[in-house]
Coordinates of C-alpha atoms in Angstrom, one line a residue:
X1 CA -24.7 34.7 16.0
X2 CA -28.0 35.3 14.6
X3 CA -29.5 38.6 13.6
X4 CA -29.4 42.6 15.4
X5 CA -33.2 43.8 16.0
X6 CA -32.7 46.8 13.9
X7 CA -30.6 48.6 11.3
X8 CA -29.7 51.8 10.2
X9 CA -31.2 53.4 6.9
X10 CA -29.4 55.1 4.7
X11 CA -31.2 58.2 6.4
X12 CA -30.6 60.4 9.3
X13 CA -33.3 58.4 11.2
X14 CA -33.0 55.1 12.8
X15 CA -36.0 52.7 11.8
X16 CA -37.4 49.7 14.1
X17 CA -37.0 46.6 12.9
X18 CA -37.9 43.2 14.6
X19 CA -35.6 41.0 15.9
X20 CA -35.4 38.7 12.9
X21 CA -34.8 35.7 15.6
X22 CA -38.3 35.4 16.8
X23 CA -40.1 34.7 13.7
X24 CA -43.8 34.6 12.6
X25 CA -44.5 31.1 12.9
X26 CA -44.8 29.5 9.6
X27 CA -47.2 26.7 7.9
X28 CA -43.9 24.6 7.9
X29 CA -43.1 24.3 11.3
X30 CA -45.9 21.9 12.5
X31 CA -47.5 22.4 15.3
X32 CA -46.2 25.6 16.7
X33 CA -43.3 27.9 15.6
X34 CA -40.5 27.9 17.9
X35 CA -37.2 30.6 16.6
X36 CA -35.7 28.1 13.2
X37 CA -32.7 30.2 13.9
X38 CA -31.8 28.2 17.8
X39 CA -29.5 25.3 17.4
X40 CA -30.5 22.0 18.6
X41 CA -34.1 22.7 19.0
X42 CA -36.5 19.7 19.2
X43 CA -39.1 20.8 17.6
X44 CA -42.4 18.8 17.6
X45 CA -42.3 18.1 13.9
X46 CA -44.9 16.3 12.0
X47 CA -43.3 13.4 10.8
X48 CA -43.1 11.5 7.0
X49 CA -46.5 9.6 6.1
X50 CA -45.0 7.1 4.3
X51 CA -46.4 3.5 4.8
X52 CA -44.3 0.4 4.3
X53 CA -45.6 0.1 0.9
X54 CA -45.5 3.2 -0.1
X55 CA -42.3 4.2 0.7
X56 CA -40.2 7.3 -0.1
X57 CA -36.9 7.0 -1.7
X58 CA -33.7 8.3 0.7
X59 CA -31.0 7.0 2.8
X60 CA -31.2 3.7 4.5
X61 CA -30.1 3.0 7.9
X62 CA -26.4 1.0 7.1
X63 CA -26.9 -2.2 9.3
X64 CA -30.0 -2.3 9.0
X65 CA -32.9 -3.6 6.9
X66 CA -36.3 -2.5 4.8
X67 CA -37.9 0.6 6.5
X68 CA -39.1 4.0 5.5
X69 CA -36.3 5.6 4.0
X70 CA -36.9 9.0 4.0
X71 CA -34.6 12.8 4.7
X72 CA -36.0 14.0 8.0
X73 CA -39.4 15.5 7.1
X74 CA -39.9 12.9 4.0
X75 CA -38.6 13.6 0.5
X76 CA -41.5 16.7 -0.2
X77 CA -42.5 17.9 3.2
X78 CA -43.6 21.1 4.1
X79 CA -44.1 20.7 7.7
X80 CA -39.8 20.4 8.0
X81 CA -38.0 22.7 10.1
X82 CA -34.5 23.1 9.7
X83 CA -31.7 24.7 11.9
X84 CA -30.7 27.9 10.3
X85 CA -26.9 30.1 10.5
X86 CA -26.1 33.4 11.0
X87 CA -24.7 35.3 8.2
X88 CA -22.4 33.0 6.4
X89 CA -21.2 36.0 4.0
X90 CA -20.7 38.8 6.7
X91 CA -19.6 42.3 4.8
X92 CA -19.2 43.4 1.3
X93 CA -19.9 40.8 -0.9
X94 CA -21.5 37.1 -0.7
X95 CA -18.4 35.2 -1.5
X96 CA -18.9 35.5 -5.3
X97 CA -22.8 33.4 -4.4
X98 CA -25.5 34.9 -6.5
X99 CA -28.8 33.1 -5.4
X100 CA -29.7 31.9 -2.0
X101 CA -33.0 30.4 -0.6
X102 CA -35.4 30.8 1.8
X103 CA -35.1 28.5 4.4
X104 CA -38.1 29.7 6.3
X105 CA -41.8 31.3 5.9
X106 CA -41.6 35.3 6.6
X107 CA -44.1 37.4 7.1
X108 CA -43.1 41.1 6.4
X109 CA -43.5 43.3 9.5
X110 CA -42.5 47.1 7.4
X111 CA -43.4 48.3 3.9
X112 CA -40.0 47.8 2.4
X113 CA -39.5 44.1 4.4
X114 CA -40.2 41.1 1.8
X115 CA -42.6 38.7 2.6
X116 CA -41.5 34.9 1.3
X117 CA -42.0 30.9 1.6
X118 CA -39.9 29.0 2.3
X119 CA -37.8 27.4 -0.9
X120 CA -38.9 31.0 -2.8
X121 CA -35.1 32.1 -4.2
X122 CA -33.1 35.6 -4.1
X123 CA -31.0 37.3 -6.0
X124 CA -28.9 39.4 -3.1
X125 CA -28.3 43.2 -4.0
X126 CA -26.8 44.2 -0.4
X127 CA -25.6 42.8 1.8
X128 CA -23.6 45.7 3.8
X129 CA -25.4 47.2 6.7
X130 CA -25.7 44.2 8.9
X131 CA -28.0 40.9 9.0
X132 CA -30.9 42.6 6.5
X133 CA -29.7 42.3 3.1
X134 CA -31.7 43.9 0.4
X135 CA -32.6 41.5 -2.2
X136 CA -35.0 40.5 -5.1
X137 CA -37.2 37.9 -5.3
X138 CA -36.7 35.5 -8.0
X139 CA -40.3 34.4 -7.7
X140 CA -42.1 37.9 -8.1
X141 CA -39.5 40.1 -9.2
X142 CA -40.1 42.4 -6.0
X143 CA -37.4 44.0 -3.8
X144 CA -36.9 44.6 -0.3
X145 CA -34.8 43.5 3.1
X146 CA -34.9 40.0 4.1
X147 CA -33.4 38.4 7.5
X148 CA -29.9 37.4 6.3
X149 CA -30.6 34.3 8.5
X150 CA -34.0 33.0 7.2
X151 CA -31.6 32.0 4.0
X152 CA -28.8 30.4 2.4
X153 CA -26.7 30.0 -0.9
X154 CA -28.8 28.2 -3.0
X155 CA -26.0 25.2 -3.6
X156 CA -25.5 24.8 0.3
X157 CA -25.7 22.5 2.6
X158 CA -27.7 24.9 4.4
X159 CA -30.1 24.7 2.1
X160 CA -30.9 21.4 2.3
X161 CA -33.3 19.9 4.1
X162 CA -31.6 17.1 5.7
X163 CA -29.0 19.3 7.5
X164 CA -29.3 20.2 10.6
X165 CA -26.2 22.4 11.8
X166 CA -24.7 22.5 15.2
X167 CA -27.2 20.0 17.0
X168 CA -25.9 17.7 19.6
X169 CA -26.0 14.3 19.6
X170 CA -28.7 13.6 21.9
X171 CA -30.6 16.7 20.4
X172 CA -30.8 14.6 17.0
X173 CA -31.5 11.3 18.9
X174 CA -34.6 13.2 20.4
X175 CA -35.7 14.6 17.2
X176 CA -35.7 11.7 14.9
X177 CA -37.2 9.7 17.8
X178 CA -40.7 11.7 17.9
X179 CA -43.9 9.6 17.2
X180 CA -44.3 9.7 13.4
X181 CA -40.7 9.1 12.5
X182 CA -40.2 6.4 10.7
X183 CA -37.5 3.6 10.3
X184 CA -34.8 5.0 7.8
X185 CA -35.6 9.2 8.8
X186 CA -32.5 10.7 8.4
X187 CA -30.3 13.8 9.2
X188 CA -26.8 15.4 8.8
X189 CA -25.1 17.0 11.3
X190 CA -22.2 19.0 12.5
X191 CA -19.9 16.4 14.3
X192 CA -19.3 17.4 17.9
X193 CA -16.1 15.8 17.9
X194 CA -14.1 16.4 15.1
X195 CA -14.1 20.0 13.6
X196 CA -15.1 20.1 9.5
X197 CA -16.6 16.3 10.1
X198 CA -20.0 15.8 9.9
X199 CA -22.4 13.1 11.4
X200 CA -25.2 11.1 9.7
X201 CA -27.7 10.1 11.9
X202 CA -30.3 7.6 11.0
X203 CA -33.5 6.4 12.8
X204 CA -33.6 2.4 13.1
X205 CA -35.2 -0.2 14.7
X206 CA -34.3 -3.7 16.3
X207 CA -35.9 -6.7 18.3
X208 CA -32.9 -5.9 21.1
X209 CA -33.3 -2.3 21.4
X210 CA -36.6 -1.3 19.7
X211 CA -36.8 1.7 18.0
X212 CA -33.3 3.5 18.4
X213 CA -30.7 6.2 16.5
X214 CA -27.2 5.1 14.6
X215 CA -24.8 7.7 14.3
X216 CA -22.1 7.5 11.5
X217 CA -19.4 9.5 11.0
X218 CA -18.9 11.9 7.2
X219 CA -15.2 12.2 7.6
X220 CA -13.5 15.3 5.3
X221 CA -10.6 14.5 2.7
X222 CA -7.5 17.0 2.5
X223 CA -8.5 17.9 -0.7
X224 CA -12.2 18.6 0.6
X225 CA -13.9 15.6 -0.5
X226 CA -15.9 13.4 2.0
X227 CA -16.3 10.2 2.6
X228 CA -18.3 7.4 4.9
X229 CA -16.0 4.4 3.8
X230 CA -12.7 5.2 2.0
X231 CA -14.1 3.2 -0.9
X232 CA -16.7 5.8 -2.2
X233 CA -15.3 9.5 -1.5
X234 CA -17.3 12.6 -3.1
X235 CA -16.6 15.9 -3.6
X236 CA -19.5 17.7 -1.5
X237 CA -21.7 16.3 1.0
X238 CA -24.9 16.9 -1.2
X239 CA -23.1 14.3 -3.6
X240 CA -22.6 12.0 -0.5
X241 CA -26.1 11.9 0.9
X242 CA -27.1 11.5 -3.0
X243 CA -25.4 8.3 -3.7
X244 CA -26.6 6.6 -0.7
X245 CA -30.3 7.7 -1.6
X246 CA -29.9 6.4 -5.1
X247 CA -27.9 3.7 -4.1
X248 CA -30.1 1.8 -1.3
X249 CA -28.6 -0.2 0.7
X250 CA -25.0 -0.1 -0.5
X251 CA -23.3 -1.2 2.9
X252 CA -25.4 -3.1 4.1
X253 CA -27.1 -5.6 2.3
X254 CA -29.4 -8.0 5.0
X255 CA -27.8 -11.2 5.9
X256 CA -28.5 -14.1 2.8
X257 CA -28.8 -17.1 3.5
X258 CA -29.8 -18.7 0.4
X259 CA -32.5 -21.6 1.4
X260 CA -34.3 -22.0 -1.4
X261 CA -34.2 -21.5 -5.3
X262 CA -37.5 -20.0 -6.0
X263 CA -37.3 -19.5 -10.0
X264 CA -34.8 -18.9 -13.0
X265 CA -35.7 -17.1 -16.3
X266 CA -32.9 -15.9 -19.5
X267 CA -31.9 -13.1 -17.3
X268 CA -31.9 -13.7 -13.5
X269 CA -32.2 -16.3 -10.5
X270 CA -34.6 -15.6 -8.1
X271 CA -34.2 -17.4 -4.3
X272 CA -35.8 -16.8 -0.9
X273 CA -33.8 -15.5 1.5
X274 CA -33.9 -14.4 5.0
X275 CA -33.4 -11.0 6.6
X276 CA -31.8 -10.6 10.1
X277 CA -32.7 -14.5 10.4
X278 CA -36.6 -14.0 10.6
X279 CA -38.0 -11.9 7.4
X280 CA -38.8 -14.1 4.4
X281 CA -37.2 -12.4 1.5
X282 CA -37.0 -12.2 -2.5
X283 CA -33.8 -11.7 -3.8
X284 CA -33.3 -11.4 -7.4
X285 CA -29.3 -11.6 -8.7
X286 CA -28.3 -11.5 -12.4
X287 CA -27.5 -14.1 -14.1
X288 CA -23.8 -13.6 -15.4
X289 CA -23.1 -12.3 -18.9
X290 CA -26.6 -11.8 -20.0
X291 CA -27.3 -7.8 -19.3
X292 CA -25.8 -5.0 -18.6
X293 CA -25.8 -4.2 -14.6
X294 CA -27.3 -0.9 -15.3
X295 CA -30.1 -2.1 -17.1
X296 CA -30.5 -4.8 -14.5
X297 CA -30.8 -1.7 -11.4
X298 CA -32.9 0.3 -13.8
X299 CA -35.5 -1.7 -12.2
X300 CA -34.9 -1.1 -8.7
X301 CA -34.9 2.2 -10.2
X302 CA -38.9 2.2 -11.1
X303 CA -39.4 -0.2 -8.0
X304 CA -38.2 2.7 -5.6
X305 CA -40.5 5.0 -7.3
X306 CA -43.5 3.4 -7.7
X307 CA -45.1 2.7 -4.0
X308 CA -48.2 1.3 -3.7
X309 CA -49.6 -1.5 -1.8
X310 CA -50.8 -3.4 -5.0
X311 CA -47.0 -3.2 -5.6
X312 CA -44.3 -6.1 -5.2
X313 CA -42.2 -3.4 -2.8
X314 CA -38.4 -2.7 -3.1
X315 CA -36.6 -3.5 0.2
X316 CA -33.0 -3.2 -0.9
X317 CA -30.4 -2.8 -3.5
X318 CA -26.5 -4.7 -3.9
X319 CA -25.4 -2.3 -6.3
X320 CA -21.9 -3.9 -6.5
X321 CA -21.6 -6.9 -8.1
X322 CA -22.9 -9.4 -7.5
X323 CA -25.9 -7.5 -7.6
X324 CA -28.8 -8.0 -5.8
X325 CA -32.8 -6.9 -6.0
X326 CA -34.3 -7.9 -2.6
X327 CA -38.3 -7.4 -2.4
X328 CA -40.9 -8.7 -0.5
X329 CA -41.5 -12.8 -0.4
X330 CA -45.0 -13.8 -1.7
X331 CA -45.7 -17.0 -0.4
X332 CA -48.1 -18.3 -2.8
X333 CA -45.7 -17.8 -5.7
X334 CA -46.6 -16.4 -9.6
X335 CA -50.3 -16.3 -10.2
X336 CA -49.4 -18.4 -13.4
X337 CA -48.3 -21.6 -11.1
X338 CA -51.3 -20.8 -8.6
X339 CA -53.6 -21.1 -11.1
X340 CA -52.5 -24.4 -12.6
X341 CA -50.9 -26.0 -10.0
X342 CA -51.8 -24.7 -6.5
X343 CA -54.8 -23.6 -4.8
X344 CA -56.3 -20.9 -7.6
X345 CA -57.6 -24.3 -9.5
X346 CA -60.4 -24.3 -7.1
X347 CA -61.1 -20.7 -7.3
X348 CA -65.0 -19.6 -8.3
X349 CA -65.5 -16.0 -10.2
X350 CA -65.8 -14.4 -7.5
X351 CA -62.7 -14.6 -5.6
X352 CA -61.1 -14.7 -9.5
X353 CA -62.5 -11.0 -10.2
X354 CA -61.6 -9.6 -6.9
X355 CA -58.1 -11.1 -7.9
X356 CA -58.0 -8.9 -11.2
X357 CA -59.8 -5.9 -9.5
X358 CA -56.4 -5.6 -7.1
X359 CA -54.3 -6.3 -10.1
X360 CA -56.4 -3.2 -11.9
X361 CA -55.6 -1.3 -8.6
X362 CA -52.1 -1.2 -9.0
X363 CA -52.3 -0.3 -12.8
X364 CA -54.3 2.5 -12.6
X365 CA -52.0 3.4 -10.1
X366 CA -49.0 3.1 -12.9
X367 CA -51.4 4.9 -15.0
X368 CA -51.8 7.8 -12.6
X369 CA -48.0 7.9 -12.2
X370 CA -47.6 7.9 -16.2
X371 CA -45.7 4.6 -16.5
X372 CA -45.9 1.6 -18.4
X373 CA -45.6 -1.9 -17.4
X374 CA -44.8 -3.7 -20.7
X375 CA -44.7 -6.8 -19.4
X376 CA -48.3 -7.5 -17.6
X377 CA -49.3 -11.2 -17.6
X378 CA -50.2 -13.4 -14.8
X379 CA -46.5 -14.8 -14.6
X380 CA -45.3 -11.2 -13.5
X381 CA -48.4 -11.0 -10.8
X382 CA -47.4 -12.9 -7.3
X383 CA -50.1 -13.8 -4.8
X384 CA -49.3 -13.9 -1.0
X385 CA -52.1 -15.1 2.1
X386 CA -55.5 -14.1 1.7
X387 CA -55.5 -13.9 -2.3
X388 CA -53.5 -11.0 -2.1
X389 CA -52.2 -10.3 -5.7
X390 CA -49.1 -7.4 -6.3
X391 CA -47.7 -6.6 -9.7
X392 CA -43.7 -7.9 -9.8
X393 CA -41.1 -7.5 -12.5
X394 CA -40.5 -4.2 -13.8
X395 CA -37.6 -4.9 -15.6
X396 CA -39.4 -3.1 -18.9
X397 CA -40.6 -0.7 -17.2
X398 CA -40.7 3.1 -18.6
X399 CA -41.6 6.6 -17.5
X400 CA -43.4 8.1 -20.4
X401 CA -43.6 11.9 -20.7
X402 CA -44.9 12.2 -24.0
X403 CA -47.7 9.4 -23.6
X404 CA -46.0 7.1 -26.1
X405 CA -42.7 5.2 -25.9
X406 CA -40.9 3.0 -28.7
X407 CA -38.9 0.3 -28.4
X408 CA -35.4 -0.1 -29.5
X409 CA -35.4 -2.3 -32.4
X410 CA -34.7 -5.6 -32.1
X411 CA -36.3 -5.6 -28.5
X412 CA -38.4 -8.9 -27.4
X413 CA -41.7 -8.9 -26.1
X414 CA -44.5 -11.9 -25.3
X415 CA -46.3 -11.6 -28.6
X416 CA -49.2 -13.1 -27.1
X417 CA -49.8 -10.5 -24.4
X418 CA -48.6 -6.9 -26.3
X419 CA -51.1 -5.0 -28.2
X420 CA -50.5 -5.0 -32.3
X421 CA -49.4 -1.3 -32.2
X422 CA -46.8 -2.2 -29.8
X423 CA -45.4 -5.8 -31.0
X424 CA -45.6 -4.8 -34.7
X425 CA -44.2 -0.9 -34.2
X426 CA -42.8 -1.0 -31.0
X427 CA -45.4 2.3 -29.6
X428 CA -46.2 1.5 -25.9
X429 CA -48.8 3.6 -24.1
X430 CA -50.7 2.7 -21.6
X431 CA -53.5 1.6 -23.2
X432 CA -51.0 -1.0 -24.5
X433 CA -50.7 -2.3 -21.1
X434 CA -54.7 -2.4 -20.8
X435 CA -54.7 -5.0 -24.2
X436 CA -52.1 -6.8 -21.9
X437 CA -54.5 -6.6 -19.3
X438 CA -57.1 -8.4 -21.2
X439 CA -55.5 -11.3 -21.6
X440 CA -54.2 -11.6 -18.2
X441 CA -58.4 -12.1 -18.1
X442 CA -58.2 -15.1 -19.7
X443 CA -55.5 -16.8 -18.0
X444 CA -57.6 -16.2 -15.0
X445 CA -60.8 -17.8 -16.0
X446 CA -59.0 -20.7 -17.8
X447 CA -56.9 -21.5 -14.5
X448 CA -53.6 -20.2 -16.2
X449 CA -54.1 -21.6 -20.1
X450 CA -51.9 -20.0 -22.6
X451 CA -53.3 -17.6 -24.6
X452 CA -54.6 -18.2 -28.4
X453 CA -54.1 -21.7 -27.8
X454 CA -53.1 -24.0 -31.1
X455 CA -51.5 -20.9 -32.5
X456 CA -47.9 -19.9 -32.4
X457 CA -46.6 -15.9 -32.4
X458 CA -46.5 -15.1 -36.0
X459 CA -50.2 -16.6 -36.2
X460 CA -51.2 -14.4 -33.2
X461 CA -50.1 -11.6 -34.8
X462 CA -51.4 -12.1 -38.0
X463 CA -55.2 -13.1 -36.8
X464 CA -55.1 -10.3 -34.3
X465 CA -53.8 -7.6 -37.2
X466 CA -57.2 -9.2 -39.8
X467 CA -59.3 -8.6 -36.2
X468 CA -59.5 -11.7 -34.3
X469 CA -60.4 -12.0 -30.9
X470 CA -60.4 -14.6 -28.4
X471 CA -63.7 -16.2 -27.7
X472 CA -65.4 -15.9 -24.3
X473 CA -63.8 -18.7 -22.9
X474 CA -66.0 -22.0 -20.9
X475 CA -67.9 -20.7 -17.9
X476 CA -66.6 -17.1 -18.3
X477 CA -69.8 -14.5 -18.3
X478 CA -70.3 -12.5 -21.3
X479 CA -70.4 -9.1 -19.2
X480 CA -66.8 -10.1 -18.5
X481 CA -65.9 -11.3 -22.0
X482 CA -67.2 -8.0 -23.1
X483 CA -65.0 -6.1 -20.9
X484 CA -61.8 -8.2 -22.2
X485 CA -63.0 -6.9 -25.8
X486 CA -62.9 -3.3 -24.8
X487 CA -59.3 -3.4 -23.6
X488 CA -58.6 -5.3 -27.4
X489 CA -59.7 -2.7 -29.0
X490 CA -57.8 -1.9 -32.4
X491 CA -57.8 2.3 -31.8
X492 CA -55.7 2.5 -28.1
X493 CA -57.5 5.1 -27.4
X494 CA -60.7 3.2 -27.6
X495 CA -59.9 1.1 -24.5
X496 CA -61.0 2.1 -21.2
X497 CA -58.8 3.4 -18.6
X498 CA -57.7 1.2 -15.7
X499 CA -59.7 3.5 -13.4
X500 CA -62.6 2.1 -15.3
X501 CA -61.3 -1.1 -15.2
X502 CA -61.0 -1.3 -11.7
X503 CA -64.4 0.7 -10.8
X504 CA -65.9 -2.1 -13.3
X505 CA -64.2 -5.1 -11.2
X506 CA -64.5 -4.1 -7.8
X507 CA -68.8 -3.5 -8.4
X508 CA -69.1 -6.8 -11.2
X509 CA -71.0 -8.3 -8.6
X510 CA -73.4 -5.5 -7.3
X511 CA -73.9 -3.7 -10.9
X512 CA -73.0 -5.8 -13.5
X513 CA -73.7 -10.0 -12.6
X514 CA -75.8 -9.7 -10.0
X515 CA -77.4 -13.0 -10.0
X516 CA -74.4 -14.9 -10.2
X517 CA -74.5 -18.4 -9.2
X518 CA -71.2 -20.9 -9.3
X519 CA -70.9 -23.1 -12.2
X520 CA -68.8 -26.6 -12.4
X521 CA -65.7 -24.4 -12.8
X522 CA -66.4 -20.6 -12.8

């Protein structure tokens, strides 16, 4: 196992080389840089950042319920050490493989090494005297030897991040315990019982045991396939680890006990549920007959990919029918009802701008992220303790790579909240979302009052198309009426950014009303 500490050239002479298993230590092993090439090792890795809000997308702990769900490392670490192998194409040829890549940092030690990072690719050229192969770099086009055991074929396991190799049980228990780890952390495993099986072990936590490791079994098929549960066999174990990343919480969906039924709209039923008996919970299941199932995951898709804390957060996915969407419970309900009927009737300016600033917060964030809400009015905001306002319902929610996107035809949208360009021509930017944004204004400082009141949709559009705009509604400052009016804008790109939006909010009382003084209702 592992590599010789020299090799012969082609020459007469015998050249030193360094024993390739005692490497430079790289920027991606964390603290220190003990030999990637040991099995088992317990490294002292620094661990995913994720918070529970901002969570990355990976496999979830089956059993168990909303954590950080992330490969060991988190999804784009660079401070992840991985166990490496010994030449897995010993001799002539590299079993018909063509690129590999770099599992490790290396730091050339002679004139004709290669120095690479780790995830830089190779095109081998030969691999015949021992554990250097000469090779050239996909990335710079420069040849040289490389340490056969600092990479792997490009479409291995190897490869991958999550995989770990030979490491015992208790080795893995040890690593994905370290401080930093988080609930969900993941790796893959030989299994040290069965030979060609592999282990998944995941990082949990529970009141009985605190934080602790669960260790589940990848079982092989004849045919070479694998499989966790006999009803969902794949062909490679990339494929495996895959599905359940995509597929969150496929086993194991946390324990529903339906108490109460929370809201009901054309597509869906929302209730609040419990997890593990003591976690309030949303959980969202389709109504039957009226989509399709894959538009209704589409957005749990979004959800899982948009992590921040102004966001209503994903906690799991039923991706079998019936399927579920469970996210976090916000007690206080739509911002819609808690302005008319709940405690937001008695709210002054102040507390109603800070309100809009956090909703701002987790648009420009969207912005940032180039997506598009489509759908942002105060009945699609929910509000939790303390005033704490997060941005639900994603269902039309879109990644937009070319600034713009448009709308199948036919497609419905609240007239009263979209920007002209968008409900007349179906072209949704971002910018349309900041029109939306505007009048999500007004429903604040009316207490929840439908926009353009007295007029119905083809009106609406129609006034707003000749240039009509809302007045600066009953106790509302001008500064903010003026603000609304920027995001209505006729030319999109005329409207501010939600950056702005936000900046404006957050200082309205320091820089822009400063001798503000409660009215009757504002």
């Amino acid at each position: 196992m592992g590599c010789v500490k020299s090799k012969e050239d082609k020459g007469p002479t015998q050249k030193y080389r360094p024993d390739p298993t005692n490497p430079t230590p790289g920027s991606h092993m964390g603290l220190y840089g003990p030999d990637p090439t040991q099995m088992g090792q317990s490294p002292a890795l620094k661990g995913p950042t994720n918070n529970y809000n901002s969570r990355t997308t990976g496999l979830t702990p089956f059993g168990g319920s909303s954590s950080v769900i992330t490969p060991f490392g988190g999804a784009a670490s660079s401070s992840f050490s991985t166990v490496a192998v010994s030449n897995p194409f010993p001799g002539a040829v590299t079993g018909g493989v063509t690129f590999f890549v770099a599992l490790y940092d290396y730091e050339a030690r002679t004139s004709d090494d290669l120095s690479f990072k780790k995830g830089d690719r190779f095109q081998i050229i030969n691999n015949t005297e021992g554990d250097w192969w000469e090779a050239r770099s996909i990335n710079t086009g420069q040849k040289g030897y490389i340490p056969s055991n600092y990479v792997a074929p490009a479409d291995s396991i190897q490869a991958e991040e999550w995989y770990f190799g030979k490491m015992g049980r208790k080795d893995a228990e040890r690593l994905l315990l370290v401080p930093g780890n988080q609930r969900g952390t993941f790796l893959a495993r030989e299994s040290e019982t069965t030979k060609g099986a592999y282990s998944l072990s995941i990082r949990d936590w529970d009141e009985m045991k605190g934080d602790n490791v669960k260790h589940y079994k990848i079982r092989k098929l004849d045919n070479g396939g694998y499989y966790i549960t006999t009803r969902a066999q794949f062909d490679t174990l990339q494929k495996l680890v895959k599905h359940y990343t995509v597929e969150v919480f496929k086993f194991s969906f946390v324990e529903k006990h339906c108490q109460c039924f929370l809201l009901h709209s054309h597509f869906f039923f929302l209730f609040l549920g419990t997890w593990n008996g003591t976690t309030k919970v949303a959980i969202k299941t389709l109504k039957p007959g009226t989509m399709s199932p894959e538009a209704f995951l589409q957005e749990a898709q979004i959800m899982k990919k948009l992590r921040h804390d102004k966001l209503v957060p994903l906690y799991a996915v039923v991706s079998e029918e019936p399927i579920y969407i469970v996210t976090e419970y916000m007690g206080k309900g739509s911002l819609l009802d808690f302005l008319k009927e709940g405690e937001g009737k008695y709210l002054k300016l102040p507390q109603l701008v800070d309100m809009a600033a956090q909703i701002a917060d987790g648009m420009a964030f969207i912005e940032r992220m180039n997506y598009i809400h489509r759908d942002l009015r105060a009945a699609n905001i929910l509000v939790g303790d303390n005033l704490v306002c997060k941005i639900a319902d994603f269902g039309l929610a879109r990644l937009i790579e070319d600034n713009e996107y448009t709308a199948r035809q036919g497609a419905k949208f609240p007239i009263k909240w979209t920007a002209p360009e968008a409900a007349l021509y179906g072209r949704f930017t971002i910018k349309s979302d900041v029109w939306s944004f505007g009048i999500l204004l007004t429903e604040l400082v009316t207490k929840g009052r439908v926009p353009y009141p007295g007029m119905v949709n083809r009106e609406v559009l129609e006034q707003v198309e000749r240039g009509y705009r809302m007045p600066c509604p009953q106790g509302c400052p001008e500064s903010l009426h003026e603000m609304m009016r920027l995001c209505w804008k006729k030319e999109p790109d005329e409207r501010p950014t939600f950056e702005y939006i936000q900046s404006f909010l957050e200082d309205y009382f320091t820089a822009t009303e400063p001798q503000y003084q409660p009215g009757d209702n504002l």
